[in-house]
Coordinates of C-alpha atoms in Angstrom, one line a residue:
Chain V
M1 CA 134.4 48.2 -129.8
S2 CA 136.9 48.4 -131.8
G3 CA 140.1 50.8 -132.0
P4 CA 143.3 51.4 -133.1
K5 CA 145.6 48.3 -132.9
G6 CA 148.3 48.4 -131.1
G7 CA 146.9 50.2 -127.7
K8 CA 143.5 51.3 -126.1
T9 CA 142.0 54.7 -125.4
E10 CA 142.3 56.6 -122.2
T11 CA 140.3 59.2 -120.6
E12 CA 141.7 62.2 -118.3
Q13 CA 139.8 65.1 -116.6
V14 CA 141.8 68.2 -115.7
N15 CA 141.1 71.1 -113.9
R16 CA 141.9 74.6 -116.5
V17 CA 141.8 77.8 -115.3
S18 CA 139.5 80.1 -117.9
P19 CA 141.8 82.4 -119.7
F20 CA 139.4 85.2 -118.1
Q21 CA 141.0 84.2 -114.7
E22 CA 144.5 84.1 -116.0
V23 CA 144.0 87.7 -116.7
T24 CA 142.7 88.8 -113.7
G25 CA 144.6 86.9 -111.5
M26 CA 148.1 88.1 -113.4
R27 CA 146.4 91.7 -112.3
N28 CA 146.0 90.3 -108.9
M29 CA 149.1 89.4 -108.5
M30 CA 150.9 92.6 -109.4
R31 CA 148.6 94.3 -106.6
A32 CA 149.3 92.1 -104.1
D33 CA 152.8 92.9 -105.0
D34 CA 152.1 96.5 -104.6
I35 CA 150.3 96.1 -101.2
S36 CA 152.6 93.9 -99.8
Q37 CA 155.3 96.4 -100.0
T38 CA 153.3 98.7 -97.9
G39 CA 154.2 96.8 -94.5
P40 CA 152.7 97.2 -91.3
I41 CA 150.2 99.8 -90.5
R42 CA 150.4 100.3 -86.7
N43 CA 147.2 101.4 -84.5
Y44 CA 147.5 104.1 -82.5
G45 CA 144.1 104.5 -81.7
P46 CA 142.9 103.2 -78.0
T47 CA 142.8 99.8 -77.4
V48 CA 141.4 98.8 -73.7
A49 CA 138.6 101.1 -72.3
A50 CA 139.9 102.7 -69.2
F51 CA 138.3 102.7 -65.7
N52 CA 135.0 105.1 -65.4
D53 CA 134.3 108.0 -61.8
M54 CA 132.3 104.8 -60.6
Q55 CA 134.8 102.2 -60.8
K56 CA 137.6 104.2 -58.9
S57 CA 135.0 105.7 -56.6
G58 CA 134.5 101.4 -56.2
F59 CA 138.2 101.0 -55.5
Q60 CA 138.6 103.8 -53.9
N61 CA 136.0 102.8 -50.9
T62 CA 137.0 99.7 -51.0
A63 CA 140.6 100.6 -50.0
D64 CA 138.8 103.2 -47.5
A65 CA 137.2 100.4 -45.5
A66 CA 139.8 98.2 -45.7
S67 CA 142.1 101.0 -44.3
A68 CA 139.3 102.0 -41.6
F69 CA 139.1 98.3 -40.4
G70 CA 143.1 98.4 -39.8
L71 CA 143.8 96.2 -43.2
Q72 CA 146.8 97.3 -45.4
A73 CA 145.4 99.5 -48.5
P74 CA 147.2 101.9 -50.8
T75 CA 145.9 105.7 -50.4
D76 CA 145.2 105.7 -53.4
A77 CA 143.2 103.1 -55.1
M78 CA 144.1 103.9 -58.6
A79 CA 148.0 104.1 -57.6
G80 CA 150.2 102.1 -59.9
M81 CA 147.5 102.1 -62.6
P82 CA 148.5 104.0 -66.2
E83 CA 146.7 107.1 -67.1
A84 CA 143.9 106.6 -69.5
Q85 CA 144.4 108.7 -72.6
D86 CA 140.9 111.3 -73.6
F87 CA 140.3 109.9 -77.0
G88 CA 137.7 112.1 -77.5
G89 CA 133.5 112.0 -77.6
G90 CA 134.1 110.8 -74.0
M91 CA 136.1 107.8 -74.9
M92 CA 138.8 107.7 -72.1
G93 CA 141.3 104.4 -72.9
H94 CA 144.4 102.8 -73.3
S95 CA 146.7 102.4 -76.4
A96 CA 148.7 99.2 -76.8
A97 CA 151.2 101.8 -79.3
P98 CA 153.5 102.8 -76.8
I99 CA 154.2 99.4 -75.9
V100 CA 154.2 98.1 -79.0
D101 CA 156.8 101.4 -80.4
Q102 CA 158.8 100.2 -77.2
S103 CA 159.0 96.5 -78.2
L104 CA 160.2 97.2 -81.4
A105 CA 162.6 99.8 -80.3
A106 CA 164.0 97.0 -78.0
L107 CA 164.2 94.5 -80.7
E108 CA 166.0 96.9 -83.4
E109 CA 168.4 97.7 -80.4
Q110 CA 168.7 93.9 -79.5
A111 CA 168.4 92.5 -83.5
P112 CA 168.9 95.5 -85.7
G113 CA 169.8 92.7 -88.6
Q114 CA 166.6 91.4 -88.4
V115 CA 164.8 94.3 -88.3
A116 CA 166.4 96.1 -91.0
A117 CA 166.0 92.6 -93.1
M118 CA 162.4 92.9 -92.0
N119 CA 161.8 96.9 -93.0
A120 CA 163.7 96.3 -96.8
R121 CA 161.3 94.8 -97.9
F122 CA 158.5 97.6 -97.2
I123 CA 158.2 101.2 -98.3
D124 CA 159.5 103.4 -95.7
P125 CA 156.5 104.1 -93.8
K126 CA 157.5 108.2 -93.1
T127 CA 158.4 109.1 -96.2
G128 CA 157.2 106.3 -98.5
A129 CA 160.5 105.4 -100.5
A130 CA 159.8 102.3 -102.5
P131 CA 161.7 99.3 -100.1
T132 CA 165.1 98.8 -101.0
N133 CA 164.6 94.7 -101.3
P134 CA 161.6 93.9 -102.9
A135 CA 159.9 91.0 -102.4
F136 CA 159.3 91.1 -106.4
Q137 CA 160.9 92.6 -109.2
T138 CA 159.3 95.7 -110.3
L139 CA 156.4 94.3 -112.8
T140 CA 157.6 95.5 -116.4
P141 CA 156.0 95.1 -119.7
G142 CA 158.7 93.4 -121.2
I143 CA 158.9 90.9 -117.8
V144 CA 155.0 90.2 -118.0
Q145 CA 155.0 89.0 -121.8
K146 CA 158.1 86.9 -120.8
I147 CA 155.7 85.4 -118.0
L148 CA 153.2 85.0 -120.4
D149 CA 155.1 83.3 -123.1
D150 CA 156.8 80.8 -120.5
Y151 CA 153.1 80.4 -119.6
E152 CA 152.2 79.3 -122.8
K153 CA 154.5 76.8 -123.0
F154 CA 153.0 75.0 -120.5
R155 CA 149.2 75.4 -121.4
I156 CA 147.3 72.4 -122.1
A157 CA 145.1 72.6 -125.7
Chain O
M1 CA 136.4 116.4 -77.4
G2 CA 134.5 114.4 -75.3
R3 CA 133.7 114.6 -71.4
P4 CA 136.5 114.7 -69.4
M5 CA 136.5 112.2 -66.9
G6 CA 136.1 113.8 -63.4
Q7 CA 138.8 113.2 -60.7
V8 CA 137.6 111.0 -58.0
Q9 CA 137.4 113.0 -54.8
P10 CA 139.2 112.0 -51.8
I11 CA 137.2 111.1 -49.0
T12 CA 137.7 113.4 -45.8
G13 CA 135.9 113.0 -42.7
P14 CA 134.2 110.7 -40.9
N15 CA 132.3 108.1 -43.2
V16 CA 130.5 105.1 -43.4
N17 CA 133.6 103.3 -42.8
T18 CA 135.5 104.9 -40.6
T19 CA 131.8 104.5 -38.0
S20 CA 131.7 101.6 -38.8
A21 CA 135.2 100.4 -37.8
N22 CA 135.0 103.0 -34.8
A23 CA 131.2 101.3 -33.5
Y24 CA 133.3 97.8 -34.1
N25 CA 136.0 98.4 -32.1
A26 CA 134.5 99.9 -29.0
A27 CA 132.4 97.3 -29.4
V28 CA 134.9 94.6 -28.6
D29 CA 136.6 97.0 -26.4
K30 CA 132.9 97.0 -24.0
T31 CA 132.8 93.5 -24.4
Q32 CA 136.5 92.9 -23.1
Q33 CA 135.6 94.8 -20.4
G34 CA 132.8 92.9 -19.9
M35 CA 134.7 89.6 -19.7
N36 CA 136.9 91.6 -16.7
F37 CA 134.1 92.3 -15.0
N38 CA 134.1 91.5 -11.4
P39 CA 131.6 92.4 -9.2
M40 CA 132.0 94.2 -6.1
M41 CA 131.5 92.2 -3.0
M42 CA 129.4 93.9 0.2
S43 CA 130.5 91.1 2.8
G44 CA 134.6 93.5 2.6
M45 CA 132.8 96.5 3.1
S46 CA 129.7 96.1 5.5
P47 CA 129.6 97.1 8.9
M48 CA 129.4 95.1 11.7
M49 CA 126.6 96.2 14.9
S50 CA 128.0 94.8 17.2
G51 CA 131.0 97.5 17.6
S52 CA 129.2 100.6 16.9
T53 CA 126.6 99.4 20.0
G54 CA 127.1 101.4 23.8
T55 CA 126.3 99.5 26.6
M56 CA 125.0 100.3 30.2
T57 CA 127.2 98.0 32.3
G58 CA 130.0 100.5 32.6
Q59 CA 127.8 103.2 33.9
T60 CA 126.3 101.0 36.6
N61 CA 126.9 100.7 40.2
T62 CA 127.4 97.4 41.8
M63 CA 126.2 96.2 45.4
A64 CA 130.2 95.3 46.4
G65 CA 131.0 97.3 49.6
A66 CA 127.7 98.5 50.7
P67 CA 127.9 100.1 54.1
T68 CA 127.0 98.6 57.3
L69 CA 126.0 99.6 61.1
A70 CA 128.4 98.1 62.7
G71 CA 130.9 98.8 60.4
N72 CA 129.9 102.6 60.2
D73 CA 131.4 105.4 61.7
L74 CA 128.4 106.8 64.2
S75 CA 130.6 110.0 64.7
A76 CA 128.9 111.5 61.7
Y77 CA 125.1 111.2 63.3
Q78 CA 126.0 112.8 66.5
N79 CA 123.8 115.4 67.8
P80 CA 126.1 118.6 67.6
Y81 CA 123.8 120.0 70.4
Q82 CA 123.9 117.2 72.5
Q83 CA 126.2 118.5 75.1
Q84 CA 124.3 121.7 75.1
V85 CA 120.9 119.6 75.7
F86 CA 122.8 118.0 78.3
D87 CA 124.0 120.8 80.4
T88 CA 120.7 122.5 79.8
S89 CA 119.1 119.5 81.8
M90 CA 121.7 119.0 84.2
N91 CA 121.4 123.2 84.8
A92 CA 117.6 122.5 85.5
L93 CA 118.3 119.6 87.7
N94 CA 120.5 121.4 89.8
Q95 CA 118.1 124.2 90.0
A96 CA 115.7 122.1 91.3
N97 CA 117.7 120.2 93.1
Q98 CA 119.0 124.2 95.3
K99 CA 115.2 125.2 95.3
S100 CA 114.6 121.2 97.3
L101 CA 117.5 122.1 99.4
N102 CA 116.4 126.1 100.6
N103 CA 113.0 124.3 101.2
V104 CA 115.0 121.8 103.2
G105 CA 116.8 124.5 105.4
A106 CA 113.4 126.3 105.8
A107 CA 111.8 123.7 107.2
T108 CA 114.2 122.4 109.6
P109 CA 115.3 124.9 112.5
T110 CA 119.0 125.0 112.5
S111 CA 121.4 126.0 114.8
A112 CA 124.5 128.4 113.8
F113 CA 126.3 125.2 113.0
G114 CA 123.3 123.4 111.9
S115 CA 121.7 120.5 113.0
D116 CA 121.8 117.4 112.3
R117 CA 118.6 116.7 110.8
H118 CA 119.0 119.2 108.2
Q119 CA 122.3 117.7 107.2
L120 CA 120.6 114.7 106.4
V121 CA 118.1 115.8 104.4
E122 CA 120.2 118.2 102.4
A123 CA 122.1 115.0 101.9
E124 CA 119.1 113.1 100.5
T125 CA 118.4 115.2 98.4
N126 CA 121.9 116.0 97.0
R127 CA 121.4 112.2 96.6
Q128 CA 118.4 112.4 94.7
F129 CA 119.8 115.0 92.6
G130 CA 122.8 113.0 92.0
D131 CA 120.4 109.8 91.3
A132 CA 118.2 112.2 89.3
A133 CA 120.8 114.0 87.1
A134 CA 122.6 110.1 86.3
A135 CA 119.2 109.1 85.5
M136 CA 118.6 111.7 82.8
G137 CA 122.2 111.9 81.5
A138 CA 121.8 107.9 80.9
K139 CA 118.5 109.0 79.3
L140 CA 119.9 111.7 77.2
G141 CA 122.8 109.6 75.8
M142 CA 121.0 106.4 75.1
Q143 CA 118.0 108.9 73.5
G144 CA 121.4 110.3 71.1
Y145 CA 122.6 107.0 70.9
N146 CA 119.3 105.8 69.6
S147 CA 119.3 109.0 67.3
M148 CA 122.4 108.5 66.0
Q149 CA 121.5 104.5 65.0
D150 CA 118.6 105.5 63.7
A151 CA 120.2 108.2 61.4
A152 CA 122.8 105.8 60.5
R153 CA 120.3 103.4 59.7
F154 CA 118.4 105.7 57.5
D155 CA 121.4 106.2 55.8
I156 CA 121.8 102.4 55.4
N157 CA 118.7 102.0 54.4
N158 CA 118.7 104.6 52.0
S159 CA 121.8 102.8 50.7
N160 CA 120.7 99.7 50.4
A161 CA 117.2 100.9 48.3
N162 CA 120.0 102.4 46.5
S163 CA 121.9 99.8 46.2
Q164 CA 118.6 97.3 45.3
F165 CA 117.9 100.7 42.6
D166 CA 121.3 99.8 41.8
I167 CA 121.2 96.2 41.2
N168 CA 118.0 96.6 39.0
N169 CA 119.0 98.9 37.1
A170 CA 121.9 96.5 36.6
R171 CA 120.6 94.2 35.8
S172 CA 118.1 95.9 33.6
D173 CA 120.7 97.5 31.9
L174 CA 122.8 93.9 31.6
S175 CA 118.9 92.6 30.5
F176 CA 119.4 95.8 27.9
D177 CA 122.2 95.8 26.8
I178 CA 121.9 91.7 26.4
N179 CA 119.0 91.9 24.2
N180 CA 121.3 95.1 22.6
A181 CA 123.6 92.7 21.3
R182 CA 121.3 89.9 21.0
G183 CA 119.9 92.3 18.3
D184 CA 122.6 93.3 16.7
R185 CA 123.8 90.3 16.5
Q186 CA 121.1 89.2 14.4
Q187 CA 120.9 92.4 12.9
D188 CA 124.8 91.4 11.9
I189 CA 123.3 87.9 11.1
A190 CA 121.2 88.6 8.9
G191 CA 123.2 91.8 7.3
M192 CA 125.7 89.0 7.0
R193 CA 123.6 86.9 5.4
G194 CA 122.0 89.3 3.3
D195 CA 125.4 90.6 2.4
A196 CA 126.3 87.0 1.5
Q197 CA 123.1 86.3 -0.9
F198 CA 124.3 90.0 -2.2
D199 CA 127.5 88.6 -3.0
I200 CA 126.5 85.6 -4.3
G201 CA 123.7 87.2 -6.3
N202 CA 126.6 89.6 -7.9
D203 CA 128.8 86.9 -8.6
M204 CA 126.7 84.8 -10.3
A205 CA 125.4 87.8 -11.9
G206 CA 129.3 88.3 -12.9
N207 CA 129.8 85.5 -14.4
A208 CA 126.7 85.3 -16.7
A209 CA 128.2 88.7 -17.5
Q210 CA 131.0 87.5 -18.3
M211 CA 130.0 84.5 -19.8
G212 CA 127.4 86.6 -22.1
A213 CA 130.9 89.1 -23.1
A214 CA 132.5 85.9 -23.8
S215 CA 130.1 84.9 -25.8
Q216 CA 129.1 88.0 -27.6
M217 CA 133.2 88.2 -28.2
G218 CA 133.1 85.3 -30.0
G219 CA 130.3 86.8 -32.4
L220 CA 132.2 89.8 -32.6
S221 CA 135.6 88.0 -33.8
Q222 CA 133.3 86.1 -36.4
Q223 CA 132.0 89.5 -37.4
G224 CA 135.3 90.9 -37.3
F225 CA 136.8 88.5 -39.3
N226 CA 134.1 87.8 -41.8
Y227 CA 134.8 91.8 -42.0
G228 CA 138.7 91.3 -43.1
Q229 CA 137.5 88.8 -45.1
T230 CA 135.2 90.5 -47.3
L231 CA 137.3 93.4 -47.3
N232 CA 140.2 91.2 -48.6
N233 CA 138.0 89.8 -51.5
N234 CA 136.8 93.5 -51.8
M235 CA 140.5 94.4 -52.3
S236 CA 141.9 91.6 -54.5
G237 CA 138.8 92.1 -56.8
V238 CA 139.6 95.4 -57.3
G239 CA 143.5 94.5 -58.0
N240 CA 142.2 91.8 -60.5
Q241 CA 140.2 94.1 -62.6
Q242 CA 143.6 96.5 -62.4
Q243 CA 145.6 93.6 -63.6
N244 CA 143.4 92.4 -65.9
L245 CA 143.4 96.1 -67.6
I246 CA 147.0 96.2 -67.7
Q247 CA 147.0 92.2 -69.5
Q248 CA 144.5 93.4 -72.1
I249 CA 146.7 96.1 -73.2
M250 CA 149.4 93.9 -73.2
N251 CA 147.8 91.0 -75.4
A252 CA 146.7 93.9 -77.6
A253 CA 150.3 95.1 -77.3
N254 CA 151.7 91.6 -78.3
G255 CA 148.9 90.9 -80.8
Q256 CA 150.1 94.1 -82.8
Y257 CA 153.7 93.6 -82.1
G258 CA 153.0 89.8 -83.5
D259 CA 151.3 91.7 -86.2
V260 CA 154.3 94.1 -87.4
T261 CA 156.8 91.4 -87.0
N262 CA 154.8 88.4 -88.7
Y263 CA 153.6 90.9 -91.7
S264 CA 156.5 89.2 -94.3
Q265 CA 155.3 86.0 -93.3
N266 CA 151.7 86.5 -93.7
Q267 CA 152.5 88.5 -97.3
L268 CA 153.5 85.5 -99.1
S269 CA 149.8 84.4 -99.1
L270 CA 148.9 87.8 -100.7
P271 CA 149.9 85.9 -104.5
L272 CA 148.0 83.2 -104.0
Q273 CA 145.2 84.7 -102.9
A274 CA 145.5 87.2 -106.0
L275 CA 145.6 84.2 -108.6
G276 CA 142.1 82.9 -106.9
L277 CA 144.1 79.7 -106.4
A278 CA 144.3 79.7 -102.7
P279 CA 142.3 78.9 -101.0
A280 CA 138.8 78.6 -103.1
N281 CA 139.0 78.2 -106.8
S282 CA 137.1 78.2 -109.4
S283 CA 138.1 76.2 -112.3
Q284 CA 136.2 74.5 -115.3
T285 CA 136.7 71.0 -116.1
A286 CA 138.3 70.2 -119.3
T287 CA 137.8 66.1 -121.0
Q288 CA 141.0 64.9 -122.9
T289 CA 141.4 61.7 -124.7
K290 CA 144.7 60.3 -125.3
T291 CA 145.6 56.5 -127.0
P292 CA 149.4 55.7 -125.8
G293 CA 151.7 53.9 -127.4
L294 CA 154.6 52.3 -126.7
F295 CA 156.5 55.8 -125.5
D296 CA 154.0 56.4 -123.2
Y297 CA 154.2 53.1 -121.7
L298 CA 158.0 53.7 -121.5
S299 CA 158.1 57.0 -120.1
M300 CA 155.1 55.6 -117.3
G301 CA 158.0 53.4 -116.5
A302 CA 160.8 55.8 -116.4
T303 CA 158.8 58.2 -113.7
G304 CA 158.1 54.9 -111.6
L305 CA 161.6 54.6 -111.3
S306 CA 162.5 58.1 -110.7
G307 CA 159.7 58.5 -108.1
S308 CA 158.6 61.5 -109.8
T309 CA 154.7 61.7 -110.1
D310 CA 154.4 65.2 -112.0
P311 CA 156.6 64.8 -114.5
L312 CA 154.9 67.3 -116.8
G313 CA 154.4 70.0 -114.0
T314 CA 151.0 69.7 -114.2
N315 CA 150.8 70.6 -110.0
S316 CA 152.9 73.7 -111.3
F317 CA 152.2 77.5 -110.0
F318 CA 150.6 78.4 -113.7
R319 CA 148.4 74.8 -113.7

């Protein structure tokens, strides 16, 4: 096998993104930037199903039986239990949202700086105002072009 | 809007729980009473027959002091008409004597002063009268005395007969009393024996009842303990279900809280996912040929000295 003098031929295989993927990736990246600014979305719906009447009757009967035989038992077997919410359609349940609200309020009271820094990255959940501290600078056409130019410098033909 | 769930109706009045509990408590009370059962004994309350049986001994005359003829006063037996009988007899005898004297005077002629023979005959007649009168008086006295003796003897015989009757009565009464006492005593003994047997039977029955009650008490105790354990386990089960529901709510709340607080960090993966580089990647493979020269070898040496394996940024974000 003959070749140029002073060296030998090396073969290297590299993975390269197709131009279509490159463009699509850039678009998705811009979309991801928008999505990330949306912020966490809360769940105010039911979380856990509530006890039904049969269960509550069973609880009460158990307490009454214990009381009848002289054991200590609460008069109201459901005393101390959170009141179930009616979510419609016969769905009686409990929502975790009030507890989450309390936890976040406690967090804001205990660590207001952290909460402020966290919320600054996202839009105002009520007004929809833009975040005061977005993760990325807003992509304008000039910026996109600059990125593409920089990208061309790193491309391997 | 769905169907609202009904409220649990409070239980009022007796129910199966209270009925069962009351029955159980009643059984325990009765069993405890049975354990303290003390049967009534007959011996302490049974009257004896001996004390209630009357005897005739005190009502029977005895032979002591029985009357005798010698020691008896016979004046009570004297004929109250004895003197009259004596007088009448003496009068009759005197009249007969007077008649005899008259006969003596008629048969014997006398002078104005009487004769000696006449006087002798009268004297003899009077003497005979005196002998007859004495004989009649003795005879009447003897008859009266004999009558008195006979009367007294009759009474004494009667008394003796009565005494014998009394003795016989007393003997019969004594025999009756003895028989009565013997019968009463036998009845008493039989009664005492029966009472003792009854008491023993009662005592044994009482012991058996107490043993049975004690055994039943043990069963009731175990039953009550099982009741308590079952009810306690049931209540614990209820409590576990209720606590589990609250725990589920808390777990969901913690999860949602974590979603909020970790949201920013989670967004770091969004750009990677947007570029399709992570976690999966569809790419094409290109082959390029290169003939390294002297500069390449020098560059390789410099790379080795610097420790960098990617000087051209081949692993950069855009590649």
